GROMACS .gro file of C-alpha atoms in nm:
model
  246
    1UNK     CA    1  -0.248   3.071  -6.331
    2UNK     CA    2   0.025   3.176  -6.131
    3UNK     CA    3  -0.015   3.590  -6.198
    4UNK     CA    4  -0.390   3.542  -6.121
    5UNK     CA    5  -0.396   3.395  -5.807
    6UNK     CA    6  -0.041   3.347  -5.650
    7UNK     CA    7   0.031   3.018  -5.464
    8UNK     CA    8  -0.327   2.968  -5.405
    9UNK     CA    9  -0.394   2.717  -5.691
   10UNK     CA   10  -0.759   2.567  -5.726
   11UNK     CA   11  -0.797   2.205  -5.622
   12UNK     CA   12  -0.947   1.955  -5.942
   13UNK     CA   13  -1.152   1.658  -5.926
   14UNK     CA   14  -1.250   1.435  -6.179
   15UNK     CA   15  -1.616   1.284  -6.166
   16UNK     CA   16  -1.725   0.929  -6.257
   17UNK     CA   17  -1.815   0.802  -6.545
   18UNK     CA   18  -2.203   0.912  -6.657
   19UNK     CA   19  -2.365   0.828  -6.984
   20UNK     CA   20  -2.314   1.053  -7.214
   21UNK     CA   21  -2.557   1.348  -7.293
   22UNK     CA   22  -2.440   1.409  -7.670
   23UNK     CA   23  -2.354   1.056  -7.808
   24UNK     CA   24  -2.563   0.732  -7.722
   25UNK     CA   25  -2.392   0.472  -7.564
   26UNK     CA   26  -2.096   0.640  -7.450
   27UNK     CA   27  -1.971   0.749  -7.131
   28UNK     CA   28  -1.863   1.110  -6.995
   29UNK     CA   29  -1.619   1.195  -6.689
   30UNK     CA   30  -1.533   1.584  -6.605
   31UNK     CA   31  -1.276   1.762  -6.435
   32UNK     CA   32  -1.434   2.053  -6.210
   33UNK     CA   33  -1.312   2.310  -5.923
   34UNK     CA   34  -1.525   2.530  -5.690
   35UNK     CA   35  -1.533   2.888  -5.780
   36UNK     CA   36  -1.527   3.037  -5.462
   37UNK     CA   37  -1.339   3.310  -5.254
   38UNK     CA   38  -1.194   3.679  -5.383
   39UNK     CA   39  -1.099   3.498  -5.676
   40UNK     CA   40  -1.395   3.335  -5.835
   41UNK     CA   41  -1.424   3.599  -6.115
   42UNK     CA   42  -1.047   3.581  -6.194
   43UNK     CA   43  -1.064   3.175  -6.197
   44UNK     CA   44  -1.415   3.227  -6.444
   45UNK     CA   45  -1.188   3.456  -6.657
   46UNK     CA   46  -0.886   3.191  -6.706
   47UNK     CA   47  -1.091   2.831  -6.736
   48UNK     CA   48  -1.350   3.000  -6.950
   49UNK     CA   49  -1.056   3.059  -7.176
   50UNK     CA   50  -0.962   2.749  -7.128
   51UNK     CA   51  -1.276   2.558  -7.239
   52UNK     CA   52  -1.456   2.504  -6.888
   53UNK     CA   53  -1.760   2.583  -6.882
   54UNK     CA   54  -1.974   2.708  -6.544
   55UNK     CA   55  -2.241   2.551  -6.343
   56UNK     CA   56  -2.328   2.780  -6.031
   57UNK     CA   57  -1.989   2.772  -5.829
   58UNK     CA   58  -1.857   2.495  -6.025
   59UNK     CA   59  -1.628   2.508  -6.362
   60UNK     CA   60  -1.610   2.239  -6.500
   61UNK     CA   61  -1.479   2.046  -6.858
   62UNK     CA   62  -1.494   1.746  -7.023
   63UNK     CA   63  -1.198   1.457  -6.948
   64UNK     CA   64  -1.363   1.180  -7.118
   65UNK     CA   65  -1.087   0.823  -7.135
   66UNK     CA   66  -1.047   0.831  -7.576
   67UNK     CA   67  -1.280   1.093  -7.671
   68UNK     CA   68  -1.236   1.461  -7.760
   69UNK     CA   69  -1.532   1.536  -7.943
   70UNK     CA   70  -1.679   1.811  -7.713
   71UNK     CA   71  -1.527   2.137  -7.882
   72UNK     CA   72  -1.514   2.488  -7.710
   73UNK     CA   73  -1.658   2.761  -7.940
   74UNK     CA   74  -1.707   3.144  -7.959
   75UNK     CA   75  -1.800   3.370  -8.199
   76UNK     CA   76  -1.545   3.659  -8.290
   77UNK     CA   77  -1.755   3.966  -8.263
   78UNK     CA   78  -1.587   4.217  -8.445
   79UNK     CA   79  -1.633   4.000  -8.786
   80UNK     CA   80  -1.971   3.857  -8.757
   81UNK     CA   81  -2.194   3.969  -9.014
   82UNK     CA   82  -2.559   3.881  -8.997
   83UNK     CA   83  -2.654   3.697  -9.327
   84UNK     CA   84  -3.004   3.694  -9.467
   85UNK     CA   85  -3.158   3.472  -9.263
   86UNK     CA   86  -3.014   3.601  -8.970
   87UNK     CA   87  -3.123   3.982  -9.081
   88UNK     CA   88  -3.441   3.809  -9.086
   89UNK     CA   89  -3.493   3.685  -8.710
   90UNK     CA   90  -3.348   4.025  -8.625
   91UNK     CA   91  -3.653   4.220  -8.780
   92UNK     CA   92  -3.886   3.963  -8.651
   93UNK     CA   93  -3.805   4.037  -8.286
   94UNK     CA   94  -3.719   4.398  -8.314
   95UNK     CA   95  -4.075   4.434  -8.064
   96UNK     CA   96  -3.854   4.297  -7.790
   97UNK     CA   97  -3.713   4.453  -7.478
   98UNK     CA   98  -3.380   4.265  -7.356
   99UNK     CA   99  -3.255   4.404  -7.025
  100UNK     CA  100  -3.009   4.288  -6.855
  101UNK     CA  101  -3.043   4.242  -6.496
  102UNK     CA  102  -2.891   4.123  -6.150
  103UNK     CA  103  -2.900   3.758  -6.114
  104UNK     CA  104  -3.203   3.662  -5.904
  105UNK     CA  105  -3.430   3.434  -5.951
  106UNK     CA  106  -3.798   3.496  -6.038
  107UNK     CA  107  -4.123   3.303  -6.021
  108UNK     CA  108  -4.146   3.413  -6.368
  109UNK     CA  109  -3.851   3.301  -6.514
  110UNK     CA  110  -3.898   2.971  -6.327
  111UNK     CA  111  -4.241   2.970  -6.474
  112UNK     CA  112  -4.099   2.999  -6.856
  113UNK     CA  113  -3.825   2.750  -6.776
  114UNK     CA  114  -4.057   2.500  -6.696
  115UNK     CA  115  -4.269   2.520  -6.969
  116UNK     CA  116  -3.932   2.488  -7.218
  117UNK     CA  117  -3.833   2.208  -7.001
  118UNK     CA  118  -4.111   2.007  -7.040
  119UNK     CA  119  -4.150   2.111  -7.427
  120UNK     CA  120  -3.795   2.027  -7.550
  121UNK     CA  121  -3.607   1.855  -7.260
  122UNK     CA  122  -3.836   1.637  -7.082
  123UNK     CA  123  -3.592   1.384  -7.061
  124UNK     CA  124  -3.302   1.558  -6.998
  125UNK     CA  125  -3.092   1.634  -6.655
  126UNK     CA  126  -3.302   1.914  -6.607
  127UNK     CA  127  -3.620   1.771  -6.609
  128UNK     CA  128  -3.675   1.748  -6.260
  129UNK     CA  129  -3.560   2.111  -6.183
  130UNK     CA  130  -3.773   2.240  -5.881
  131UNK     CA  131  -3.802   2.599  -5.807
  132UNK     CA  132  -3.530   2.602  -5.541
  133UNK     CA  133  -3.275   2.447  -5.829
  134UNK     CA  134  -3.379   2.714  -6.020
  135UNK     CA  135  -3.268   2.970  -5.755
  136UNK     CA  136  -2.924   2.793  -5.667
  137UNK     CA  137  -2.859   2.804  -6.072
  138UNK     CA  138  -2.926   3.182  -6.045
  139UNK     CA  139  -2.830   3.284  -5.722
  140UNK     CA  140  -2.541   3.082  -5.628
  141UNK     CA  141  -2.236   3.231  -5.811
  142UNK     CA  142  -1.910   3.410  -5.711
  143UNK     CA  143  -1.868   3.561  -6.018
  144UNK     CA  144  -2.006   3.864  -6.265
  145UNK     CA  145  -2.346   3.692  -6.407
  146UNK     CA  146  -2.646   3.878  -6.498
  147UNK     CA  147  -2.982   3.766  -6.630
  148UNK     CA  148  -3.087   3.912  -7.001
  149UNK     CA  149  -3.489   3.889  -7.001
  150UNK     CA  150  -3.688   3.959  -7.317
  151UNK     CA  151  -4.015   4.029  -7.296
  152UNK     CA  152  -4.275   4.103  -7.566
  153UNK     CA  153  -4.559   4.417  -7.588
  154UNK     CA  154  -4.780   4.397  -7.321
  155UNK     CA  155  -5.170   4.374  -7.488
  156UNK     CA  156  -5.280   4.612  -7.322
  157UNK     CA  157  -5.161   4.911  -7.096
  158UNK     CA  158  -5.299   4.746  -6.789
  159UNK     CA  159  -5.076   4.453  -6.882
  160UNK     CA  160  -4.722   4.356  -6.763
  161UNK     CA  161  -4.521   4.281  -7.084
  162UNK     CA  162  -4.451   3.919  -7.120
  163UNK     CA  163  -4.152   3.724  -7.050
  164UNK     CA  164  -4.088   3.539  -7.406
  165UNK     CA  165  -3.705   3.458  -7.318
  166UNK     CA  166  -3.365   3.496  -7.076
  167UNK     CA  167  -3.055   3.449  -7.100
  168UNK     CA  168  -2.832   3.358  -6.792
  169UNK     CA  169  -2.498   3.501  -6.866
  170UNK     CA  170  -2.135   3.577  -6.771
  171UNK     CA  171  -1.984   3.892  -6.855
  172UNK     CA  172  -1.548   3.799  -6.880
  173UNK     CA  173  -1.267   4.037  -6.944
  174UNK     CA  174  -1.306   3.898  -7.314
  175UNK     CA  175  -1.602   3.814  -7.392
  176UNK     CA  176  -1.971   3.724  -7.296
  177UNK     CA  177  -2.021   3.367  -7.166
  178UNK     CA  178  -2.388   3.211  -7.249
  179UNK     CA  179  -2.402   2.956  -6.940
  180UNK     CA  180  -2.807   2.897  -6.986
  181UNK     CA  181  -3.082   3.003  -7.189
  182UNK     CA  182  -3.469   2.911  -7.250
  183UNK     CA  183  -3.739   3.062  -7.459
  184UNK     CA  184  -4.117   3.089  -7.500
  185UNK     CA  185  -4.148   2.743  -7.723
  186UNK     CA  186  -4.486   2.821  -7.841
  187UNK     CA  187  -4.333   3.139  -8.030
  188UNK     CA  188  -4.170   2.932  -8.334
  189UNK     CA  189  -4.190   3.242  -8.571
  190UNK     CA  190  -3.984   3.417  -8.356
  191UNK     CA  191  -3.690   3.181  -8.369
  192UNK     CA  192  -3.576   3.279  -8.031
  193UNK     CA  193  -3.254   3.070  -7.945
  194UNK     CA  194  -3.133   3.250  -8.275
  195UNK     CA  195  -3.191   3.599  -8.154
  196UNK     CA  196  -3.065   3.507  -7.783
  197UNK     CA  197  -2.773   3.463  -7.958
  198UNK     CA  198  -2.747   3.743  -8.198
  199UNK     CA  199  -2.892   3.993  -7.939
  200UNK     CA  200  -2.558   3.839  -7.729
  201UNK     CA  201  -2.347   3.947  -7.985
  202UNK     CA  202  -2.459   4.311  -8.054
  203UNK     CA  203  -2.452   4.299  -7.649
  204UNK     CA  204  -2.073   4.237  -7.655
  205UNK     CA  205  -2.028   4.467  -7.959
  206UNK     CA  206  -2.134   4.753  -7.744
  207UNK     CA  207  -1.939   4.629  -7.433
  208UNK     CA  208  -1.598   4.649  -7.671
  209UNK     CA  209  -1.578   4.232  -7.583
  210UNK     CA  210  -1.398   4.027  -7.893
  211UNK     CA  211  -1.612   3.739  -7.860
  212UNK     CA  212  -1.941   3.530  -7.742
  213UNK     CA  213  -1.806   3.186  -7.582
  214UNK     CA  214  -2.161   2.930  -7.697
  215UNK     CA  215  -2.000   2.675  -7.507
  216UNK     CA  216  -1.920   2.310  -7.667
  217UNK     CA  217  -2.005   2.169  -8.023
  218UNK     CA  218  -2.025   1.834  -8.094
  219UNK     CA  219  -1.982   1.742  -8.461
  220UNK     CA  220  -2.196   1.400  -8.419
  221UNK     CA  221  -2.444   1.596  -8.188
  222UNK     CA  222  -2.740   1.705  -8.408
  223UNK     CA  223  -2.865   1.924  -8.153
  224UNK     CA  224  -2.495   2.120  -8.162
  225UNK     CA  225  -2.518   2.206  -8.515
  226UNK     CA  226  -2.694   2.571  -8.502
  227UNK     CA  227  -2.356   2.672  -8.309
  228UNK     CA  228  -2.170   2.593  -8.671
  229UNK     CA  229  -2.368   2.931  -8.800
  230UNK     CA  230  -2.196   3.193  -8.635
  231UNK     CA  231  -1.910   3.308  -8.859
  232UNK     CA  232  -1.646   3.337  -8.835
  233UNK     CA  233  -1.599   3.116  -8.520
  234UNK     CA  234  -1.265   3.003  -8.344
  235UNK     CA  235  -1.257   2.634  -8.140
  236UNK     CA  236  -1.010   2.526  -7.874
  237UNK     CA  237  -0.775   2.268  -8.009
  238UNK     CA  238  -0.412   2.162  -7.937
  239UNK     CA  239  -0.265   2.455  -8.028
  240UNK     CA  240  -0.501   2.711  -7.862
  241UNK     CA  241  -0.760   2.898  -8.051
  242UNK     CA  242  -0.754   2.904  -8.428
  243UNK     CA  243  -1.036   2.994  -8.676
  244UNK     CA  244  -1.261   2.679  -8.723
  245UNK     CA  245  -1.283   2.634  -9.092
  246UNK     CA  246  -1.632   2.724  -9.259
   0.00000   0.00000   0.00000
């Protein structure tokens, strides 16, 4: 960290101990800094890299007492191939516009969060989200974050087109960081949390990034196991990254 940011190193803390979101009846502690000042983005770059992962001005990681199973991921671009299945959800949502835009908050996207909340999450730590959490997860970041909305054909021409899904995301000096994403959950055809993903890659592809970080995996997590599907895909281990084996 020293050639990033001089003798102005970030200040940790470590939380206290919270059940754990991934594995019943265990407990998780973190380790997190603020990402604030001239260099947030710089700090984003190096802890990403390091398997932190962000949470409006906070990075944080997992420093659980006996327990390493939360595994940083990403997906090396260059090689990733799209198998049949994958070609598949690809043609299915080829109707949909993805832009990418500034990160502010919308009642829209508030809206659709909601909605996938209270379909697939109703009992998680999101739950209770109100509209003004929504807006400090958008809005309150130091660093370069953008919001990828997909929207569907509009029915009509009078009609707005629809927002189906969006993607809150980091753009590093290596790669694309997925910090958030939530879909229409009605549209099950669609398979949309697939072709966030896949749209993510062919986004970094055309931005000349190596890689998509998908945050952690869990291999007891059931919930983690779609990440496994996105070869070929390096973790962060003891020795750094290395090719996770298929």
């Amino acid at each position: 960290m020293t050639e990033h940011f001089g003798n102005r190193f970030p200040q940790f803390y470590i939380t206290t101990p919270q059940p754990c979101p991934y594995l019943p009846g265990r407990y998780e502690k973190k380790v997190f800094t603020h990402l604030l000042g001239e260099n947030a983005v710089a700090l984003n770059n190096v802890l990403t890299q390091s398997g932190f992962r962000r949470s409006q001005n906070i990075a944080y990681r997992p420093a659980c007492d006996g327990c390493a199973a939360c595994v940083s991921v990403r997906i090396v671009v260059d090689e990733f191939e799209p198998n049949r299945s994958f070609r598949r959800v690809l043609a299915r949502n080829e109707d949909l516009n993805g832009e990418e835009k500034p990160a502010r908050a919308t009642p829209e996207q508030f809206s659709l969060l909601r909605a996938y909340l209270d379909a697939r999450h109703a009992e998680g730590g999101m739950a209770d989200m109100t509209s003004l959490d929504y807006v400090s997860m958008i809005e309150d970041t130091n660093v370069m974050t953008s919001v990828v909305e997909y929207r569907s054909p509009p029915a009509s021409d009078e009609e707005k087109a629809p927002l189906i899904a969006a993607a809150l995301t980091d753009t590093l000096e290596d790669g694309l960081s997925m910090v958030y994403s939530f879909f229409d959950t009605s549209a099950e055809e669609r398979s949309l949390g697939t072709f966030m993903v896949l749209d993510h890659i062919r986004r970094a592809q055309r931005k000349g990034l190596p890689y998509v970080y998908l945050g952690y995996w869990v291999a007891d997590c059931r919930k983690m196991a779609y990440k496994m599907r996105y070869r070929p895909l390096e973790a962060l281990g003891m020795n750094g990254w290395e090719r996770h084996p298929a």
